[in-house]
Every structure is written in C-alpha cells, then in structure tokens.
PDB file of C-alpha atoms and ligand atoms in Angstrom:
ATOM      1  CA  MET A  61     -11.469-206.232 172.405  1.00 46.00           C
ATOM      2  CA  VAL A  62     -11.599-204.505 169.015  1.00 49.00           C
ATOM      3  CA  SER A  63     -14.853-202.689 168.375  1.00 54.00           C
ATOM      4  CA  SER A  64     -16.772-203.309 165.171  1.00 56.00           C
ATOM      5  CA  THR A  65     -16.287-199.618 164.328  1.00 55.00           C
ATOM      6  CA  ALA A  66     -12.524-200.074 164.566  1.00 57.00           C
ATOM      7  CA  LEU A  67     -12.761-203.159 162.357  1.00 52.00           C
ATOM      8  CA  SER A  68     -14.767-201.373 159.699  1.00 60.00           C
ATOM      9  CA  VAL A  69     -12.278-198.466 159.743  1.00 53.00           C
ATOM     10  CA  LEU A  70      -9.481-201.018 159.339  1.00 52.00           C
ATOM     11  CA  ALA A  71     -11.346-202.692 156.470  1.00 56.00           C
ATOM     12  CA  ALA A  72     -11.875-199.325 154.793  1.00 52.00           C
ATOM     13  CA  LEU A  73      -8.155-198.535 155.145  1.00 47.00           C
ATOM     14  CA  LEU A  74      -7.221-201.913 153.630  1.00 49.00           C
ATOM     15  CA  LEU A  75      -9.574-201.307 150.715  1.00 50.00           C
ATOM     16  CA  LEU A  76      -8.076-197.850 150.198  1.00 49.00           C
ATOM     17  CA  ALA A  77      -4.589-199.344 150.282  1.00 50.00           C
ATOM     18  CA  ALA A  78      -5.618-201.910 147.680  1.00 49.00           C
ATOM     19  CA  ALA A  79      -7.155-199.211 145.491  1.00 50.00           C
ATOM     20  CA  GLY A  80      -3.964-197.160 145.846  1.00 48.00           C
ATOM     21  CA  ALA A  81      -1.720-200.011 144.699  1.00 48.00           C
ATOM     22  CA  PRO A  82       0.014-199.305 141.384  1.00 52.00           C
ATOM     23  CA  ALA A  83      -2.176-200.224 138.459  1.00 46.00           C
ATOM     24  CA  SER A  84       0.950-201.323 136.520  1.00 59.00           C
ATOM     25  CA  ALA A  85      -0.999-200.580 133.348  1.00 65.00           C
ATOM     26  CA  ALA A  86       1.083-197.434 132.967  1.00 83.00           C
ATOM     27  CA  GLU A  87       4.186-199.220 131.681  1.00 91.00           C
ATOM     28  CA  LYS A  88       5.723-197.251 128.848  1.00 95.00           C
ATOM     29  CA  GLU A  89       7.412-198.424 125.735  1.00 97.00           C
ATOM     30  CA  THR A  90      10.243-196.417 124.188  1.00 97.00           C
ATOM     31  CA  ARG A  91      12.260-196.949 121.043  1.00 98.00           C
ATOM     32  CA  LEU A  92      15.352-194.904 120.416  1.00 97.00           C
ATOM     33  CA  ARG A  93      18.316-194.884 118.136  1.00 98.00           C
ATOM     34  CA  VAL A  94      21.796-193.605 118.871  1.00 98.00           C
ATOM     35  CA  TYR A  95      25.200-193.908 117.228  1.00 98.00           C
ATOM     36  CA  TRP A  96      28.075-195.163 119.362  1.00 98.00           C
ATOM     37  CA  HIS A  97      31.540-193.946 118.424  1.00 98.00           C
ATOM     38  CA  ASP A  98      34.443-196.176 119.421  1.00 98.00           C
ATOM     39  CA  VAL A  99      37.491-193.943 119.000  1.00 98.00           C
ATOM     40  CA  VAL A 100      40.648-195.915 119.784  1.00 97.00           C
ATOM     41  CA  SER A 101      42.995-193.718 117.735  1.00 95.00           C
ATOM     42  CA  GLY A 102      43.882-190.053 118.203  1.00 88.00           C
ATOM     43  CA  GLY A 103      46.013-190.277 121.330  1.00 93.00           C
ATOM     44  CA  PRO A 104      44.495-187.918 123.885  1.00 94.00           C
ATOM     45  CA  ASN A 105      41.246-187.818 121.868  1.00 94.00           C
ATOM     46  CA  ALA A 106      40.660-191.552 122.167  1.00 98.00           C
ATOM     47  CA  THR A 107      37.489-192.441 124.070  1.00 98.00           C
ATOM     48  CA  ALA A 108      38.260-196.180 124.140  1.00 98.00           C
ATOM     49  CA  VAL A 109      41.458-197.146 125.932  1.00 97.00           C
ATOM     50  CA  GLN A 110      42.885-200.619 126.331  1.00 96.00           C
ATOM     51  CA  VAL A 111      43.983-200.994 129.942  1.00 97.00           C
ATOM     52  CA  ALA A 112      44.913-204.692 130.122  1.00 96.00           C
ATOM     53  CA  GLU A 113      45.744-207.693 127.979  1.00 95.00           C
ATOM     54  CA  ALA A 114      46.680-211.328 128.476  1.00 94.00           C
ATOM     55  CA  PRO A 115      50.355-212.140 129.145  1.00 92.00           C
ATOM     56  CA  SER A 116      52.212-212.756 125.865  1.00 89.00           C
ATOM     57  CA  SER A 117      52.472-216.467 126.678  1.00 88.00           C
ATOM     58  CA  ASN A 118      48.680-216.521 126.397  1.00 86.00           C
ATOM     59  CA  ALA A 119      48.376-214.257 123.362  1.00 88.00           C
ATOM     60  CA  SER A 120      45.570-215.359 121.043  1.00 91.00           C
ATOM     61  CA  ALA A 121      44.421-214.310 117.598  1.00 92.00           C
ATOM     62  CA  THR A 122      41.155-213.124 119.155  1.00 93.00           C
ATOM     63  CA  GLY A 123      42.810-210.836 121.698  1.00 94.00           C
ATOM     64  CA  PHE A 124      41.317-212.965 124.456  1.00 96.00           C
ATOM     65  CA  GLY A 125      41.827-211.281 127.834  1.00 96.00           C
ATOM     66  CA  SER A 126      42.109-207.656 126.723  1.00 97.00           C
ATOM     67  CA  VAL A 127      40.083-205.047 128.582  1.00 98.00           C
ATOM     68  CA  VAL A 128      39.018-201.704 127.100  1.00 97.00           C
ATOM     69  CA  VAL A 129      37.500-198.852 129.122  1.00 98.00           C
ATOM     70  CA  ILE A 130      35.217-196.531 127.161  1.00 98.00           C
ATOM     71  CA  ASP A 131      33.673-193.083 127.438  1.00 98.00           C
ATOM     72  CA  ASN A 132      32.306-193.109 123.901  1.00 98.00           C
ATOM     73  CA  SER A 133      30.151-190.370 122.384  1.00 98.00           C
ATOM     74  CA  LEU A 134      26.498-191.194 121.672  1.00 98.00           C
ATOM     75  CA  THR A 135      25.075-189.037 118.891  1.00 98.00           C
ATOM     76  CA  ASP A 136      21.703-188.751 117.167  1.00 97.00           C
ATOM     77  CA  GLY A 137      23.264-189.106 113.704  1.00 97.00           C
ATOM     78  CA  PRO A 138      26.023-191.294 112.274  1.00 98.00           C
ATOM     79  CA  ASN A 139      28.666-188.561 112.243  1.00 97.00           C
ATOM     80  CA  LEU A 140      30.807-187.926 115.314  1.00 96.00           C
ATOM     81  CA  THR A 141      29.925-184.263 114.792  1.00 96.00           C
ATOM     82  CA  SER A 142      26.174-185.027 114.989  1.00 97.00           C
ATOM     83  CA  ARG A 143      24.277-183.805 118.061  1.00 98.00           C
ATOM     84  CA  LEU A 144      25.810-185.315 121.219  1.00 98.00           C
ATOM     85  CA  LEU A 145      23.052-187.021 123.252  1.00 98.00           C
ATOM     86  CA  GLY A 146      25.119-188.809 125.872  1.00 98.00           C
ATOM     87  CA  ARG A 147      28.070-190.990 126.691  1.00 98.00           C
ATOM     88  CA  ALA A 148      28.595-194.737 126.751  1.00 98.00           C
ATOM     89  CA  GLN A 149      30.674-195.389 129.850  1.00 98.00           C
ATOM     90  CA  GLY A 150      31.921-198.818 130.825  1.00 98.00           C
ATOM     91  CA  VAL A 151      34.129-201.664 129.668  1.00 98.00           C
ATOM     92  CA  TYR A 152      34.376-204.311 127.030  1.00 98.00           C
ATOM     93  CA  VAL A 153      36.439-207.435 127.410  1.00 98.00           C
ATOM     94  CA  SER A 154      37.626-209.867 124.749  1.00 97.00           C
ATOM     95  CA  ALA A 155      35.956-212.919 126.222  1.00 96.00           C
ATOM     96  CA  GLY A 156      36.211-215.382 123.314  1.00 95.00           C
ATOM     97  CA  LYS A 157      39.297-217.568 123.335  1.00 93.00           C
ATOM     98  CA  ASP A 158      38.606-219.005 119.883  1.00 92.00           C
ATOM     99  CA  SER A 159      36.023-216.507 118.585  1.00 93.00           C
ATOM    100  CA  LEU A 160      36.031-212.745 118.246  1.00 92.00           C
ATOM    101  CA  SER A 161      33.535-212.088 120.988  1.00 95.00           C
ATOM    102  CA  LEU A 162      33.160-209.362 123.587  1.00 96.00           C
ATOM    103  CA  PHE A 163      31.632-209.185 127.020  1.00 98.00           C
ATOM    104  CA  VAL A 164      30.170-205.654 127.288  1.00 98.00           C
ATOM    105  CA  ALA A 165      29.068-203.804 130.437  1.00 98.00           C
ATOM    106  CA  MET A 166      28.207-200.133 130.024  1.00 98.00           C
ATOM    107  CA  ASN A 167      25.816-197.354 130.904  1.00 98.00           C
ATOM    108  CA  PHE A 168      24.318-195.016 128.352  1.00 98.00           C
ATOM    109  CA  VAL A 169      24.254-191.728 130.261  1.00 98.00           C
ATOM    110  CA  PHE A 170      22.092-189.118 128.539  1.00 98.00           C
ATOM    111  CA  ILE A 171      23.216-185.483 128.798  1.00 98.00           C
ATOM    112  CA  ASP A 172      20.970-183.814 126.232  1.00 97.00           C
ATOM    113  CA  GLY A 173      17.637-184.267 124.496  1.00 94.00           C
ATOM    114  CA  GLU A 174      14.429-185.636 126.013  1.00 94.00           C
ATOM    115  CA  TYR A 175      16.289-188.263 128.117  1.00 97.00           C
ATOM    116  CA  ASN A 176      18.805-185.828 129.646  1.00 98.00           C
ATOM    117  CA  GLY A 177      19.644-186.963 133.181  1.00 98.00           C
ATOM    118  CA  SER A 178      18.475-190.542 132.637  1.00 98.00           C
ATOM    119  CA  SER A 179      20.538-193.643 131.933  1.00 98.00           C
ATOM    120  CA  ILE A 180      20.244-197.258 130.869  1.00 98.00           C
ATOM    121  CA  ALA A 181      22.467-200.218 131.756  1.00 98.00           C
ATOM    122  CA  ILE A 182      23.516-202.668 129.053  1.00 98.00           C
ATOM    123  CA  ILE A 183      25.235-205.949 129.822  1.00 98.00           C
ATOM    124  CA  GLY A 184      25.740-208.665 127.272  1.00 96.00           C
ATOM    125  CA  PRO A 185      27.697-210.520 124.665  1.00 95.00           C
ATOM    126  CA  ASN A 186      28.796-208.942 121.410  1.00 95.00           C
ATOM    127  CA  ARG A 187      30.129-211.275 118.727  1.00 92.00           C
ATOM    128  CA  ALA A 188      31.963-209.721 115.824  1.00 84.00           C
ATOM    129  CA  ASP A 189      30.548-211.763 112.950  1.00 86.00           C
ATOM    130  CA  PRO A 190      26.745-211.329 112.752  1.00 92.00           C
ATOM    131  CA  ALA A 191      25.594-208.249 110.854  1.00 95.00           C
ATOM    132  CA  VAL A 192      23.061-207.606 113.624  1.00 97.00           C
ATOM    133  CA  ARG A 193      24.073-208.251 117.228  1.00 97.00           C
ATOM    134  CA  GLU A 194      21.774-208.089 120.214  1.00 97.00           C
ATOM    135  CA  MET A 195      22.394-207.192 123.844  1.00 98.00           C
ATOM    136  CA  PRO A 196      20.000-206.903 126.780  1.00 98.00           C
ATOM    137  CA  VAL A 197      19.144-203.677 128.588  1.00 98.00           C
ATOM    138  CA  VAL A 198      18.962-204.698 132.237  1.00 98.00           C
ATOM    139  CA  GLY A 199      17.916-201.516 133.999  1.00 98.00           C
ATOM    140  CA  GLY A 200      17.791-197.747 134.026  1.00 98.00           C
ATOM    141  CA  THR A 201      17.443-194.539 136.004  1.00 98.00           C
ATOM    142  CA  GLY A 202      15.347-191.383 135.665  1.00 97.00           C
ATOM    143  CA  VAL A 203      12.648-191.810 133.016  1.00 97.00           C
ATOM    144  CA  PHE A 204      14.020-195.319 132.438  1.00 97.00           C
ATOM    145  CA  ARG A 205      13.404-196.676 135.972  1.00 97.00           C
ATOM    146  CA  PHE A 206      12.634-200.409 135.914  1.00 97.00           C
ATOM    147  CA  ALA A 207      13.778-200.525 132.278  1.00 97.00           C
ATOM    148  CA  ARG A 208      14.257-203.799 130.523  1.00 97.00           C
ATOM    149  CA  GLY A 209      14.641-204.488 126.859  1.00 98.00           C
ATOM    150  CA  TYR A 210      17.206-205.041 124.205  1.00 98.00           C
ATOM    151  CA  CYS A 211      19.324-203.255 121.654  1.00 98.00           C
ATOM    152  CA  GLN A 212      20.233-204.262 118.140  1.00 98.00           C
ATOM    153  CA  LEU A 213      23.651-203.232 116.885  1.00 98.00           C
ATOM    154  CA  ARG A 214      24.737-202.686 113.312  1.00 97.00           C
ATOM    155  CA  THR A 215      28.201-201.514 112.359  1.00 96.00           C
ATOM    156  CA  HIS A 216      27.764-198.299 110.416  1.00 97.00           C
ATOM    157  CA  TRP A 217      31.430-197.644 109.747  1.00 96.00           C
ATOM    158  CA  PHE A 218      34.715-199.349 110.599  1.00 95.00           C
ATOM    159  CA  ASP A 219      38.291-198.286 109.863  1.00 96.00           C
ATOM    160  CA  ALA A 220      40.387-201.462 109.809  1.00 94.00           C
ATOM    161  CA  LYS A 221      43.585-199.381 109.961  1.00 96.00           C
ATOM    162  CA  THR A 222      42.835-197.543 113.197  1.00 95.00           C
ATOM    163  CA  GLY A 223      40.162-199.811 114.687  1.00 93.00           C
ATOM    164  CA  ASP A 224      37.792-196.841 115.037  1.00 97.00           C
ATOM    165  CA  ALA A 225      34.137-197.728 114.547  1.00 97.00           C
ATOM    166  CA  THR A 226      30.656-196.251 114.553  1.00 98.00           C
ATOM    167  CA  VAL A 227      27.838-198.576 115.556  1.00 98.00           C
ATOM    168  CA  GLU A 228      24.122-197.918 115.286  1.00 98.00           C
ATOM    169  CA  TYR A 229      22.129-198.941 118.391  1.00 98.00           C
ATOM    170  CA  LYS A 230      18.388-199.449 118.002  1.00 98.00           C
ATOM    171  CA  ILE A 231      17.014-199.725 121.534  1.00 98.00           C
ATOM    172  CA  HIS A 232      13.593-201.058 122.532  1.00 98.00           C
ATOM    173  CA  LEU A 233      12.607-200.539 126.171  1.00 98.00           C
ATOM    174  CA  ARG A 234       9.726-201.113 128.541  1.00 97.00           C
ATOM    175  CA  HIS A 235       9.875-199.027 131.697  1.00 96.00           C
ATOM    176  CA  ASP A 236       7.897-197.109 134.324  1.00 93.00           C
TER     177      ASP A 236
HETATM  178  C1  NAG B 919      42.390-184.186 118.894  1.00 50.07           C
HETATM  179  O1  NAG B 919      41.242-183.411 118.609  1.00 50.07           O
HETATM  180  C2  NAG B 919      41.566-182.057 118.297  1.00 50.07           C
HETATM  181  C3  NAG B 919      40.258-181.309 118.185  1.00 50.07           C
HETATM  182  O2  NAG B 919      39.370-181.938 117.293  1.00 50.07           O
HETATM  183  C4  NAG B 919      42.389-182.026 117.034  1.00 50.07           C
HETATM  184  O3  NAG B 919      42.720-180.692 116.720  1.00 50.07           O
HETATM  185  C5  NAG B 919      43.643-182.843 117.243  1.00 50.07           C
HETATM  186  O4  NAG B 919      44.384-182.917 116.020  1.00 50.07           O
HETATM  187  C6  NAG B 919      43.326-184.256 117.692  1.00 50.07           C
HETATM  188  N1  NAG B 919      44.547-184.950 118.062  1.00 50.07           N
HETATM  189  C7  NAG B 919      44.876-186.131 117.520  1.00 50.07           C
HETATM  190  C8  NAG B 919      46.163-186.707 117.990  1.00 50.07           C
HETATM  191  O5  NAG B 919      44.180-186.705 116.698  1.00 50.07           O
HETATM  192  C1  NAG B 920      48.967-219.302 129.527  1.00 50.07           C
HETATM  193  O1  NAG B 920      50.372-219.403 129.468  1.00 50.07           O
HETATM  194  C2  NAG B 920      50.934-220.197 130.523  1.00 50.07           C
HETATM  195  C3  NAG B 920      52.446-220.084 130.452  1.00 50.07           C
HETATM  196  O2  NAG B 920      52.912-220.366 129.136  1.00 50.07           O
HETATM  197  C4  NAG B 920      50.427-221.643 130.355  1.00 50.07           C
HETATM  198  O3  NAG B 920      50.942-222.438 131.445  1.00 50.07           O
HETATM  199  C5  NAG B 920      48.918-221.645 130.410  1.00 50.07           C
HETATM  200  O4  NAG B 920      48.432-222.949 130.146  1.00 50.07           O
HETATM  201  C6  NAG B 920      48.348-220.694 129.358  1.00 50.07           C
HETATM  202  N1  NAG B 920      46.889-220.588 129.534  1.00 50.07           N
HETATM  203  C7  NAG B 920      46.035-220.718 128.541  1.00 50.07           C
HETATM  204  C8  NAG B 920      44.586-220.539 128.889  1.00 50.07           C
HETATM  205  O5  NAG B 920      46.368-220.960 127.395  1.00 50.07           O
HETATM  206  C1  NAG B 921      31.132-185.644 109.330  1.00 50.07           C
HETATM  207  O1  NAG B 921      30.933-184.255 109.321  1.00 50.07           O
HETATM  208  C2  NAG B 921      32.110-183.534 108.929  1.00 50.07           C
HETATM  209  C3  NAG B 921      31.851-182.056 109.160  1.00 50.07           C
HETATM  210  O2  NAG B 921      30.575-181.698 108.711  1.00 50.07           O
HETATM  211  C4  NAG B 921      32.436-183.881 107.486  1.00 50.07           C
HETATM  212  O3  NAG B 921      33.597-183.200 107.083  1.00 50.07           O
HETATM  213  C5  NAG B 921      32.650-185.376 107.387  1.00 50.07           C
HETATM  214  O4  NAG B 921      32.842-185.756 106.064  1.00 50.07           O
HETATM  215  C6  NAG B 921      31.479-186.153 107.943  1.00 50.07           C
HETATM  216  N1  NAG B 921      31.814-187.553 108.008  1.00 50.07           N
HETATM  217  C7  NAG B 921      31.011-188.505 107.563  1.00 50.07           C
HETATM  218  C8  NAG B 921      31.495-189.906 107.729  1.00 50.07           C
HETATM  219  O5  NAG B 921      29.914-188.270 107.074  1.00 50.07           O
HETATM  220  C1  NAG B 922      20.762-181.591 131.168  1.00 50.07           C
HETATM  221  O1  NAG B 922      20.430-181.702 132.521  1.00 50.07           O
HETATM  222  C2  NAG B 922      21.358-181.043 133.378  1.00 50.07           C
HETATM  223  C3  NAG B 922      20.988-181.388 134.802  1.00 50.07           C
HETATM  224  O2  NAG B 922      19.628-181.207 135.029  1.00 50.07           O
HETATM  225  C4  NAG B 922      21.336-179.552 133.101  1.00 50.07           C
HETATM  226  O3  NAG B 922      22.263-178.891 133.927  1.00 50.07           O
HETATM  227  C5  NAG B 922      21.709-179.334 131.655  1.00 50.07           C
HETATM  228  O4  NAG B 922      21.607-177.963 131.329  1.00 50.07           O
HETATM  229  C6  NAG B 922      20.813-180.144 130.746  1.00 50.07           C
HETATM  230  N1  NAG B 922      21.339-180.048 129.397  1.00 50.07           N
HETATM  231  C7  NAG B 922      20.589-179.700 128.382  1.00 50.07           C
HETATM  232  C8  NAG B 922      21.299-179.597 127.082  1.00 50.07           C
HETATM  233  O5  NAG B 922      19.389-179.479 128.486  1.00 50.07           O
END
C-alpha cells in the first residue's frame, strides 16, 4: 500500500523532472564562411589525392567512378596563406555517369578560431555546373552538437591546367 505522502512526493518529483526537461528554446543559429582549398597538384603538397578510378573499359568523360580522398585546408580568407581555421577531411566520388556530379562526404574539423575542437559533417551532392551549389550539414560535435543546416558553395578560383580550386563555403547552422 503506497501512502498518500509517498504519492505526493512522487508527484513532486515528476513535476520537478518535467520542469527540468530541456526548454529547447536555447537552439542557436550560426553562420560562418570558410574557403576550401582543393590542391591536387604539387606532388607531396597535394591535399586531394585520387585513390581509385573506373576500369578503362568503363572510362567516361565525366570521370564516373573516381574516388578522391581529401585533407584540404579551410581558411578564413580566399588565399591559401590566409589564417588556417581547420581541415576538410573526407572523400568525393564522381557519381554522375553522364553529368559532372560528385558525391561528397567530409568533416570540417576546426583547429583554430572560436570553433577550435568542434566539427561539422557534410554529406551531399555537388554538381559542377550551377554557380551556387548546396549541400546539407547533417551533424556536428563540440559547439555544433545536434547541428543541421546547409552550405552554399561558390567557386572562387579554378586552375583548369592543374585542377586546383578554391571554393567559398557559406554555412548556415542550427545547433545546441
Ligand atoms: C611544396 O611546398 C613547399 C613549401 O611551400 C615548396 O617549397 C615546394 O616547392 C612544394 N613542392 C611542390 C612539388 O610543389
Ligand atoms: C564496363 O565495362 C565492361 C567491360 O567492357 C562492360 O561489360 C560493362 O557493361 C561496362 N559497364 C558500364 C556501366 O558501362
Ligand atoms: C596569396 O598570398 C600570397 C602571399 O601573400 C601572394 O603572393 C599571392 O598572390 C596571393 N594569391 C592570391 C590568389 O591572392
Ligand atoms: C585548439 O584546441 C586544442 C585542443 O584544445 C589546443 O591544444 C590548441 O592550442 C588550440 N589551438 C588554438 C590555436 O587555440
């Protein structure tokens, strides 16, 4: 038999638990901009390395099947010598058989600035043709826990001879 005192204590505890539940009003919104440097040239200095491609019998004009692993610099300005904020680590895959289109999966790992120690995960499609491309941000760590959002990409610079490129990422996040 549960006494009425015990019941009222239980009720009080339940009320406290309810009051202690996260208010969820504290969701933050962050916008940031970084420059992503795809350096495929420069031998040992390259930060983007092709590790696989389709067999020659399946070669396509779009490079369908090739896989590139990256550890690209992320800087606060458009120059590779601008302040280094973090690294973009992951892969991109030529996933369009008839279109120039990438499947991208990478983490932005921050190593300096106000987001040092935090990261965000980006997974999405990246077509070559539109001037502005968009990819989803699907998660994060550190200050970006529970992150979701998107980034908009604009090519800032591209060297057709080497394939090196600098891309501006404008990132819009909601997170804890
Ligand atoms: C690699 O980078 C170093 C330092 O910036 C530079 O001196 C060297 O010439 C580069 N190597 C190549 C092959 O580009
Ligand atoms: C890839 O090449 C092989 C051998 O030539 C061929 O049998 C196959 O159909 C090709 N696959 C595609 C997707 O074109
Ligand atoms: C990047 O900075 C270096 C050193 O300050 C400079 O020589 C170079 O011209 C700059 N590149 C661009 C694309 O602004
Ligand atoms: C970034 O964070 C790491 C780990 O906390 C720390 O060792 C490092 O000094 C920080 N870097 C800067 C530039 O603040």
